[in-house]
Protein backbone atom coordinates (compact mmCIF):
# COMPACT_ATOMS: atom_id res chain seq x y z
CA UNK A 1 0.00 0.00 0.00
CA UNK A 2 2.29 2.80 1.24
CA UNK A 3 5.49 3.49 3.10
CA UNK A 4 4.49 5.96 5.80
CA UNK A 5 6.50 8.53 7.70
CA UNK A 6 7.55 7.18 11.08
CA UNK A 7 6.96 9.61 13.94
CA UNK A 8 10.03 10.43 16.01
CA UNK A 9 10.46 10.79 19.76
CA UNK A 10 9.29 14.26 20.72
CA UNK A 11 6.06 13.99 18.72
CA UNK A 12 3.27 14.16 21.32
CA UNK A 13 1.21 11.55 19.43
CA UNK A 14 3.70 8.87 20.53
CA UNK A 15 2.76 9.54 24.16
CA UNK A 16 -0.98 9.02 23.70
CA UNK A 17 -2.94 5.90 24.59
CA UNK A 18 -4.14 4.09 21.46
CA UNK A 19 -7.80 3.18 21.17
CA UNK A 20 -9.05 -0.40 20.77
CA UNK A 21 -10.07 -1.57 17.32
CA UNK A 22 -13.85 -1.94 17.32
CA UNK A 23 -14.44 -3.76 14.02
CA UNK A 24 -12.35 -6.48 12.42
CA UNK A 25 -11.91 -7.57 8.79
CA UNK A 26 -12.61 -4.15 7.29
CA UNK A 27 -10.93 -2.62 4.23
CA UNK A 28 -9.63 0.20 6.46
CA UNK A 29 -8.02 -2.23 8.93
CA UNK A 30 -6.43 -4.27 6.13
CA UNK A 31 -5.10 -1.06 4.52
CA UNK A 32 -3.58 0.03 7.85
CA UNK A 33 -1.91 -3.37 8.25
CA UNK A 34 -0.53 -3.21 4.70
CA UNK A 35 0.86 0.29 5.40
CA UNK A 36 2.45 -0.93 8.64
CA UNK A 37 3.98 -3.94 6.89
CA UNK A 38 5.38 -1.84 4.02
CA UNK A 39 6.76 0.76 6.42
CA UNK A 40 8.33 -1.85 8.71
CA UNK A 41 10.00 -3.66 5.82
CA UNK A 42 11.32 -0.45 4.27
CA UNK A 43 12.93 0.49 7.60
CA UNK A 44 14.21 -3.05 8.41
CA UNK A 45 12.12 -2.97 11.58
CA UNK A 46 11.57 -5.94 13.88
CA UNK A 47 8.08 -4.56 14.47
CA UNK A 48 5.99 -1.42 14.29
CA UNK A 49 2.88 -0.06 16.00
CA UNK A 50 0.09 2.00 14.45
CA UNK A 51 0.85 5.04 16.66
CA UNK A 52 4.32 5.20 15.08
CA UNK A 53 2.68 6.19 11.80
CA UNK A 54 0.21 8.53 13.47
CA UNK A 55 -2.75 6.13 13.78
CA UNK A 56 -4.07 5.91 17.34
CA UNK A 57 -5.33 2.32 17.19
CA UNK A 58 -4.19 -0.76 19.10
CA UNK A 59 -2.53 -2.53 16.18
CA UNK A 60 1.04 -3.85 16.13
CA UNK A 61 2.88 -6.04 13.69
CA UNK A 62 6.15 -7.83 14.31
CA UNK A 63 8.27 -10.72 13.15
CA UNK A 64 9.47 -12.04 9.83
CA UNK A 65 10.39 -15.25 8.04
CA UNK A 66 13.80 -13.71 7.24
CA UNK A 67 16.70 -12.49 9.38
CA UNK A 68 16.52 -8.82 10.28
CA UNK A 69 19.69 -6.89 9.33
CA UNK A 70 19.29 -4.75 12.47
CA UNK A 71 19.18 -7.85 14.69
CA UNK A 72 21.01 -10.51 12.64
CA UNK A 73 21.91 -12.73 15.60
CA UNK A 74 18.40 -12.86 17.05
CA UNK A 75 16.03 -15.79 16.56
CA UNK A 76 13.19 -15.46 14.07
CA UNK A 77 9.85 -14.32 15.47
CA UNK A 78 6.77 -15.50 13.54
CA UNK A 79 5.14 -12.75 11.46
CA UNK A 80 2.20 -11.55 13.53
CA UNK A 81 -0.53 -8.91 13.41
CA UNK A 82 -1.74 -8.37 16.97
CA UNK A 83 -4.79 -6.22 17.71
CA UNK A 84 -6.04 -5.02 21.11
CA UNK A 85 -3.28 -6.91 22.97
CA UNK A 86 -2.94 -7.80 26.62
CA UNK A 87 0.41 -8.82 28.11
CA UNK A 88 0.72 -10.88 31.28
CA UNK A 89 4.17 -11.48 32.78
CA UNK A 90 4.80 -15.08 33.76
CA UNK A 91 6.93 -14.78 36.87
CA UNK A 92 9.09 -11.94 38.10
CA UNK A 93 12.22 -12.71 36.07
CA UNK A 94 13.51 -9.87 33.94
CA UNK A 95 16.13 -9.91 31.24
CA UNK A 96 18.08 -6.92 29.97
CA UNK A 97 19.19 -6.40 26.38
CA UNK A 98 19.94 -3.64 23.89
CA UNK A 99 16.97 -2.13 22.08
CA UNK A 100 16.56 0.36 19.31
CA UNK A 101 13.42 1.87 17.84
CA UNK A 102 12.34 3.28 14.51
CA UNK A 103 10.94 6.28 16.42
CA UNK A 104 14.26 6.84 18.24
CA UNK A 105 16.67 6.55 15.30
CA UNK A 106 20.40 6.20 15.79
CA UNK A 107 20.19 5.29 19.47
CA UNK A 108 20.20 2.13 21.57
CA UNK A 109 19.57 1.47 25.22
CA UNK A 110 19.84 -1.43 27.69
CA UNK A 111 16.23 -2.22 28.59
CA UNK A 112 14.93 -4.66 31.21
CA UNK A 113 11.85 -6.63 30.12
CA UNK A 114 9.94 -9.55 31.52
CA UNK A 115 11.69 -12.68 30.35
CA UNK A 116 8.53 -14.75 29.84
CA UNK A 117 5.04 -13.48 28.97
CA UNK A 118 1.65 -14.53 27.76
CA UNK A 119 0.09 -12.26 25.18
CA UNK A 120 -3.44 -12.33 23.92
CA UNK A 121 -5.35 -10.32 21.36
CA UNK A 122 -6.92 -10.76 17.95
CA UNK A 123 -5.79 -11.14 14.36
CA UNK A 124 -7.23 -8.98 11.55
CA UNK A 125 -10.18 -11.33 11.10
CA UNK A 126 -11.09 -11.24 14.79
CA UNK A 127 -9.63 -14.67 15.60
CA UNK A 128 -8.11 -15.02 19.07
CA UNK A 129 -4.32 -15.05 19.46
CA UNK A 130 -3.01 -16.55 22.71
CA UNK A 131 0.72 -17.27 22.99
CA UNK A 132 3.26 -17.88 25.72
CA UNK A 133 6.74 -16.74 24.69
CA UNK A 134 10.14 -15.82 26.10
CA UNK A 135 13.43 -14.25 25.11
CA UNK A 136 13.62 -12.03 22.02
CA UNK A 137 10.03 -12.82 21.00
CA UNK A 138 8.78 -11.60 24.40
CA UNK A 139 10.98 -8.49 24.13
CA UNK A 140 9.65 -7.53 20.69
CA UNK A 141 6.03 -7.92 21.77
CA UNK A 142 6.55 -5.82 24.91
CA UNK A 143 8.42 -3.12 22.97
CA UNK A 144 5.73 -2.83 20.28
CA UNK A 145 2.83 -2.93 22.74
CA UNK A 146 4.48 -0.17 24.79
CA UNK A 147 3.79 2.11 21.80
CA UNK A 148 0.06 1.48 22.29
CA UNK A 149 0.29 2.72 25.86
CA UNK A 150 2.31 5.85 25.09
CA UNK A 151 5.73 4.51 26.12
CA UNK A 152 9.03 4.58 24.27
CA UNK A 153 11.89 2.30 25.29
CA UNK A 154 14.03 5.15 26.77
CA UNK A 155 11.32 5.48 29.43
CA UNK A 156 12.24 1.96 30.56
CA UNK A 157 16.03 2.49 30.66
CA UNK A 158 17.22 2.33 34.27
CA UNK A 159 20.94 2.99 33.77
CA UNK A 160 21.65 5.86 31.40
CA UNK A 161 25.33 4.91 31.19
CA UNK A 162 23.92 2.18 28.89
CA UNK A 163 22.01 4.49 26.56
CA UNK A 164 23.43 6.40 23.65
CA UNK A 165 24.11 6.72 19.97
CA UNK A 166 24.43 3.42 18.14
CA UNK A 167 27.52 4.62 16.24
CA UNK A 168 29.28 5.37 19.55
CA UNK A 169 28.14 2.31 21.52
CA UNK A 170 28.63 -0.08 18.60
CA UNK A 171 31.21 1.46 16.24
CA UNK A 172 31.50 -1.74 14.20
CA UNK A 173 27.80 -1.95 13.42
CA UNK A 174 26.87 -1.60 9.76
CA UNK A 175 24.54 1.10 8.51
CA UNK A 176 21.90 -1.57 7.75
CA UNK A 177 21.89 -2.56 11.42
CA UNK A 178 21.52 1.00 12.69
CA UNK A 179 18.13 2.38 13.57
PDB file of C-alpha atoms in Angstrom:
ATOM      1  CA  UNK A   1       0.000   0.000   0.000  1.00  0.00           C
ATOM      2  CA  UNK A   2       2.287   2.797   1.244  1.00  0.00           C
ATOM      3  CA  UNK A   3       5.487   3.489   3.095  1.00  0.00           C
ATOM      4  CA  UNK A   4       4.491   5.958   5.798  1.00  0.00           C
ATOM      5  CA  UNK A   5       6.503   8.533   7.697  1.00  0.00           C
ATOM      6  CA  UNK A   6       7.552   7.181  11.084  1.00  0.00           C
ATOM      7  CA  UNK A   7       6.961   9.607  13.940  1.00  0.00           C
ATOM      8  CA  UNK A   8      10.029  10.426  16.012  1.00  0.00           C
ATOM      9  CA  UNK A   9      10.462  10.786  19.757  1.00  0.00           C
ATOM     10  CA  UNK A  10       9.287  14.263  20.718  1.00  0.00           C
ATOM     11  CA  UNK A  11       6.061  13.985  18.718  1.00  0.00           C
ATOM     12  CA  UNK A  12       3.269  14.161  21.318  1.00  0.00           C
ATOM     13  CA  UNK A  13       1.207  11.546  19.432  1.00  0.00           C
ATOM     14  CA  UNK A  14       3.705   8.872  20.527  1.00  0.00           C
ATOM     15  CA  UNK A  15       2.762   9.535  24.164  1.00  0.00           C
ATOM     16  CA  UNK A  16      -0.980   9.020  23.700  1.00  0.00           C
ATOM     17  CA  UNK A  17      -2.941   5.896  24.592  1.00  0.00           C
ATOM     18  CA  UNK A  18      -4.136   4.088  21.456  1.00  0.00           C
ATOM     19  CA  UNK A  19      -7.805   3.176  21.174  1.00  0.00           C
ATOM     20  CA  UNK A  20      -9.051  -0.404  20.770  1.00  0.00           C
ATOM     21  CA  UNK A  21     -10.070  -1.571  17.316  1.00  0.00           C
ATOM     22  CA  UNK A  22     -13.854  -1.942  17.323  1.00  0.00           C
ATOM     23  CA  UNK A  23     -14.445  -3.758  14.023  1.00  0.00           C
ATOM     24  CA  UNK A  24     -12.348  -6.478  12.424  1.00  0.00           C
ATOM     25  CA  UNK A  25     -11.910  -7.568   8.790  1.00  0.00           C
ATOM     26  CA  UNK A  26     -12.612  -4.151   7.285  1.00  0.00           C
ATOM     27  CA  UNK A  27     -10.928  -2.622   4.230  1.00  0.00           C
ATOM     28  CA  UNK A  28      -9.629   0.199   6.464  1.00  0.00           C
ATOM     29  CA  UNK A  29      -8.020  -2.235   8.926  1.00  0.00           C
ATOM     30  CA  UNK A  30      -6.431  -4.269   6.127  1.00  0.00           C
ATOM     31  CA  UNK A  31      -5.102  -1.065   4.516  1.00  0.00           C
ATOM     32  CA  UNK A  32      -3.580   0.025   7.852  1.00  0.00           C
ATOM     33  CA  UNK A  33      -1.908  -3.372   8.253  1.00  0.00           C
ATOM     34  CA  UNK A  34      -0.526  -3.205   4.698  1.00  0.00           C
ATOM     35  CA  UNK A  35       0.863   0.285   5.401  1.00  0.00           C
ATOM     36  CA  UNK A  36       2.446  -0.935   8.639  1.00  0.00           C
ATOM     37  CA  UNK A  37       3.978  -3.942   6.887  1.00  0.00           C
ATOM     38  CA  UNK A  38       5.379  -1.836   4.022  1.00  0.00           C
ATOM     39  CA  UNK A  39       6.758   0.758   6.416  1.00  0.00           C
ATOM     40  CA  UNK A  40       8.335  -1.846   8.715  1.00  0.00           C
ATOM     41  CA  UNK A  41      10.000  -3.662   5.820  1.00  0.00           C
ATOM     42  CA  UNK A  42      11.322  -0.450   4.273  1.00  0.00           C
ATOM     43  CA  UNK A  43      12.927   0.491   7.599  1.00  0.00           C
ATOM     44  CA  UNK A  44      14.211  -3.046   8.411  1.00  0.00           C
ATOM     45  CA  UNK A  45      12.120  -2.974  11.581  1.00  0.00           C
ATOM     46  CA  UNK A  46      11.571  -5.945  13.879  1.00  0.00           C
ATOM     47  CA  UNK A  47       8.082  -4.558  14.470  1.00  0.00           C
ATOM     48  CA  UNK A  48       5.990  -1.419  14.293  1.00  0.00           C
ATOM     49  CA  UNK A  49       2.879  -0.056  15.998  1.00  0.00           C
ATOM     50  CA  UNK A  50       0.090   1.996  14.455  1.00  0.00           C
ATOM     51  CA  UNK A  51       0.848   5.037  16.662  1.00  0.00           C
ATOM     52  CA  UNK A  52       4.322   5.201  15.082  1.00  0.00           C
ATOM     53  CA  UNK A  53       2.678   6.188  11.796  1.00  0.00           C
ATOM     54  CA  UNK A  54       0.207   8.527  13.474  1.00  0.00           C
ATOM     55  CA  UNK A  55      -2.746   6.131  13.778  1.00  0.00           C
ATOM     56  CA  UNK A  56      -4.065   5.905  17.339  1.00  0.00           C
ATOM     57  CA  UNK A  57      -5.334   2.323  17.189  1.00  0.00           C
ATOM     58  CA  UNK A  58      -4.193  -0.763  19.101  1.00  0.00           C
ATOM     59  CA  UNK A  59      -2.526  -2.532  16.178  1.00  0.00           C
ATOM     60  CA  UNK A  60       1.036  -3.851  16.130  1.00  0.00           C
ATOM     61  CA  UNK A  61       2.879  -6.036  13.687  1.00  0.00           C
ATOM     62  CA  UNK A  62       6.148  -7.833  14.312  1.00  0.00           C
ATOM     63  CA  UNK A  63       8.271 -10.724  13.146  1.00  0.00           C
ATOM     64  CA  UNK A  64       9.469 -12.038   9.828  1.00  0.00           C
ATOM     65  CA  UNK A  65      10.388 -15.253   8.041  1.00  0.00           C
ATOM     66  CA  UNK A  66      13.799 -13.712   7.236  1.00  0.00           C
ATOM     67  CA  UNK A  67      16.696 -12.486   9.376  1.00  0.00           C
ATOM     68  CA  UNK A  68      16.524  -8.821  10.277  1.00  0.00           C
ATOM     69  CA  UNK A  69      19.694  -6.890   9.330  1.00  0.00           C
ATOM     70  CA  UNK A  70      19.293  -4.747  12.470  1.00  0.00           C
ATOM     71  CA  UNK A  71      19.181  -7.851  14.694  1.00  0.00           C
ATOM     72  CA  UNK A  72      21.014 -10.514  12.645  1.00  0.00           C
ATOM     73  CA  UNK A  73      21.913 -12.731  15.601  1.00  0.00           C
ATOM     74  CA  UNK A  74      18.399 -12.860  17.050  1.00  0.00           C
ATOM     75  CA  UNK A  75      16.034 -15.794  16.560  1.00  0.00           C
ATOM     76  CA  UNK A  76      13.195 -15.463  14.073  1.00  0.00           C
ATOM     77  CA  UNK A  77       9.852 -14.319  15.465  1.00  0.00           C
ATOM     78  CA  UNK A  78       6.775 -15.505  13.542  1.00  0.00           C
ATOM     79  CA  UNK A  79       5.138 -12.748  11.463  1.00  0.00           C
ATOM     80  CA  UNK A  80       2.195 -11.546  13.529  1.00  0.00           C
ATOM     81  CA  UNK A  81      -0.526  -8.909  13.409  1.00  0.00           C
ATOM     82  CA  UNK A  82      -1.740  -8.371  16.969  1.00  0.00           C
ATOM     83  CA  UNK A  83      -4.786  -6.224  17.711  1.00  0.00           C
ATOM     84  CA  UNK A  84      -6.042  -5.021  21.114  1.00  0.00           C
ATOM     85  CA  UNK A  85      -3.284  -6.906  22.971  1.00  0.00           C
ATOM     86  CA  UNK A  86      -2.939  -7.802  26.616  1.00  0.00           C
ATOM     87  CA  UNK A  87       0.415  -8.824  28.106  1.00  0.00           C
ATOM     88  CA  UNK A  88       0.716 -10.876  31.276  1.00  0.00           C
ATOM     89  CA  UNK A  89       4.168 -11.477  32.784  1.00  0.00           C
ATOM     90  CA  UNK A  90       4.803 -15.083  33.760  1.00  0.00           C
ATOM     91  CA  UNK A  91       6.935 -14.779  36.865  1.00  0.00           C
ATOM     92  CA  UNK A  92       9.091 -11.939  38.100  1.00  0.00           C
ATOM     93  CA  UNK A  93      12.216 -12.715  36.068  1.00  0.00           C
ATOM     94  CA  UNK A  94      13.513  -9.871  33.944  1.00  0.00           C
ATOM     95  CA  UNK A  95      16.131  -9.906  31.236  1.00  0.00           C
ATOM     96  CA  UNK A  96      18.079  -6.920  29.972  1.00  0.00           C
ATOM     97  CA  UNK A  97      19.188  -6.398  26.383  1.00  0.00           C
ATOM     98  CA  UNK A  98      19.942  -3.636  23.885  1.00  0.00           C
ATOM     99  CA  UNK A  99      16.967  -2.127  22.080  1.00  0.00           C
ATOM    100  CA  UNK A 100      16.559   0.359  19.306  1.00  0.00           C
ATOM    101  CA  UNK A 101      13.424   1.874  17.841  1.00  0.00           C
ATOM    102  CA  UNK A 102      12.343   3.277  14.510  1.00  0.00           C
ATOM    103  CA  UNK A 103      10.942   6.276  16.424  1.00  0.00           C
ATOM    104  CA  UNK A 104      14.261   6.840  18.242  1.00  0.00           C
ATOM    105  CA  UNK A 105      16.672   6.547  15.302  1.00  0.00           C
ATOM    106  CA  UNK A 106      20.399   6.200  15.791  1.00  0.00           C
ATOM    107  CA  UNK A 107      20.193   5.287  19.473  1.00  0.00           C
ATOM    108  CA  UNK A 108      20.203   2.131  21.566  1.00  0.00           C
ATOM    109  CA  UNK A 109      19.574   1.466  25.224  1.00  0.00           C
ATOM    110  CA  UNK A 110      19.836  -1.432  27.686  1.00  0.00           C
ATOM    111  CA  UNK A 111      16.231  -2.219  28.591  1.00  0.00           C
ATOM    112  CA  UNK A 112      14.932  -4.664  31.206  1.00  0.00           C
ATOM    113  CA  UNK A 113      11.854  -6.630  30.122  1.00  0.00           C
ATOM    114  CA  UNK A 114       9.941  -9.549  31.521  1.00  0.00           C
ATOM    115  CA  UNK A 115      11.693 -12.683  30.354  1.00  0.00           C
ATOM    116  CA  UNK A 116       8.526 -14.747  29.842  1.00  0.00           C
ATOM    117  CA  UNK A 117       5.044 -13.481  28.966  1.00  0.00           C
ATOM    118  CA  UNK A 118       1.646 -14.533  27.761  1.00  0.00           C
ATOM    119  CA  UNK A 119       0.094 -12.262  25.183  1.00  0.00           C
ATOM    120  CA  UNK A 120      -3.440 -12.331  23.923  1.00  0.00           C
ATOM    121  CA  UNK A 121      -5.347 -10.325  21.357  1.00  0.00           C
ATOM    122  CA  UNK A 122      -6.918 -10.758  17.948  1.00  0.00           C
ATOM    123  CA  UNK A 123      -5.786 -11.141  14.362  1.00  0.00           C
ATOM    124  CA  UNK A 124      -7.235  -8.976  11.554  1.00  0.00           C
ATOM    125  CA  UNK A 125     -10.180 -11.332  11.099  1.00  0.00           C
ATOM    126  CA  UNK A 126     -11.093 -11.236  14.793  1.00  0.00           C
ATOM    127  CA  UNK A 127      -9.631 -14.672  15.601  1.00  0.00           C
ATOM    128  CA  UNK A 128      -8.112 -15.021  19.070  1.00  0.00           C
ATOM    129  CA  UNK A 129      -4.319 -15.049  19.460  1.00  0.00           C
ATOM    130  CA  UNK A 130      -3.010 -16.553  22.711  1.00  0.00           C
ATOM    131  CA  UNK A 131       0.715 -17.266  22.992  1.00  0.00           C
ATOM    132  CA  UNK A 132       3.259 -17.882  25.716  1.00  0.00           C
ATOM    133  CA  UNK A 133       6.742 -16.739  24.689  1.00  0.00           C
ATOM    134  CA  UNK A 134      10.138 -15.817  26.104  1.00  0.00           C
ATOM    135  CA  UNK A 135      13.427 -14.247  25.110  1.00  0.00           C
ATOM    136  CA  UNK A 136      13.618 -12.028  22.022  1.00  0.00           C
ATOM    137  CA  UNK A 137      10.028 -12.818  20.996  1.00  0.00           C
ATOM    138  CA  UNK A 138       8.782 -11.600  24.396  1.00  0.00           C
ATOM    139  CA  UNK A 139      10.977  -8.486  24.133  1.00  0.00           C
ATOM    140  CA  UNK A 140       9.654  -7.530  20.688  1.00  0.00           C
ATOM    141  CA  UNK A 141       6.028  -7.923  21.771  1.00  0.00           C
ATOM    142  CA  UNK A 142       6.553  -5.824  24.912  1.00  0.00           C
ATOM    143  CA  UNK A 143       8.416  -3.123  22.969  1.00  0.00           C
ATOM    144  CA  UNK A 144       5.727  -2.826  20.282  1.00  0.00           C
ATOM    145  CA  UNK A 145       2.831  -2.926  22.744  1.00  0.00           C
ATOM    146  CA  UNK A 146       4.478  -0.167  24.794  1.00  0.00           C
ATOM    147  CA  UNK A 147       3.789   2.108  21.800  1.00  0.00           C
ATOM    148  CA  UNK A 148       0.059   1.478  22.286  1.00  0.00           C
ATOM    149  CA  UNK A 149       0.294   2.720  25.857  1.00  0.00           C
ATOM    150  CA  UNK A 150       2.312   5.845  25.087  1.00  0.00           C
ATOM    151  CA  UNK A 151       5.725   4.510  26.119  1.00  0.00           C
ATOM    152  CA  UNK A 152       9.032   4.579  24.272  1.00  0.00           C
ATOM    153  CA  UNK A 153      11.894   2.305  25.290  1.00  0.00           C
ATOM    154  CA  UNK A 154      14.035   5.153  26.773  1.00  0.00           C
ATOM    155  CA  UNK A 155      11.317   5.476  29.428  1.00  0.00           C
ATOM    156  CA  UNK A 156      12.244   1.961  30.562  1.00  0.00           C
ATOM    157  CA  UNK A 157      16.029   2.485  30.655  1.00  0.00           C
ATOM    158  CA  UNK A 158      17.224   2.333  34.273  1.00  0.00           C
ATOM    159  CA  UNK A 159      20.943   2.985  33.772  1.00  0.00           C
ATOM    160  CA  UNK A 160      21.652   5.864  31.405  1.00  0.00           C
ATOM    161  CA  UNK A 161      25.326   4.907  31.185  1.00  0.00           C
ATOM    162  CA  UNK A 162      23.919   2.182  28.893  1.00  0.00           C
ATOM    163  CA  UNK A 163      22.013   4.486  26.557  1.00  0.00           C
ATOM    164  CA  UNK A 164      23.434   6.402  23.650  1.00  0.00           C
ATOM    165  CA  UNK A 165      24.105   6.724  19.966  1.00  0.00           C
ATOM    166  CA  UNK A 166      24.432   3.424  18.138  1.00  0.00           C
ATOM    167  CA  UNK A 167      27.522   4.621  16.237  1.00  0.00           C
ATOM    168  CA  UNK A 168      29.283   5.367  19.552  1.00  0.00           C
ATOM    169  CA  UNK A 169      28.135   2.311  21.515  1.00  0.00           C
ATOM    170  CA  UNK A 170      28.629  -0.079  18.603  1.00  0.00           C
ATOM    171  CA  UNK A 171      31.215   1.465  16.245  1.00  0.00           C
ATOM    172  CA  UNK A 172      31.503  -1.737  14.203  1.00  0.00           C
ATOM    173  CA  UNK A 173      27.802  -1.952  13.424  1.00  0.00           C
ATOM    174  CA  UNK A 174      26.869  -1.600   9.760  1.00  0.00           C
ATOM    175  CA  UNK A 175      24.538   1.104   8.511  1.00  0.00           C
ATOM    176  CA  UNK A 176      21.897  -1.568   7.746  1.00  0.00           C
ATOM    177  CA  UNK A 177      21.892  -2.556  11.417  1.00  0.00           C
ATOM    178  CA  UNK A 178      21.524   0.998  12.690  1.00  0.00           C
ATOM    179  CA  UNK A 179      18.130   2.378  13.565  1.00  0.00           C
TER     180      UNK A 179
END
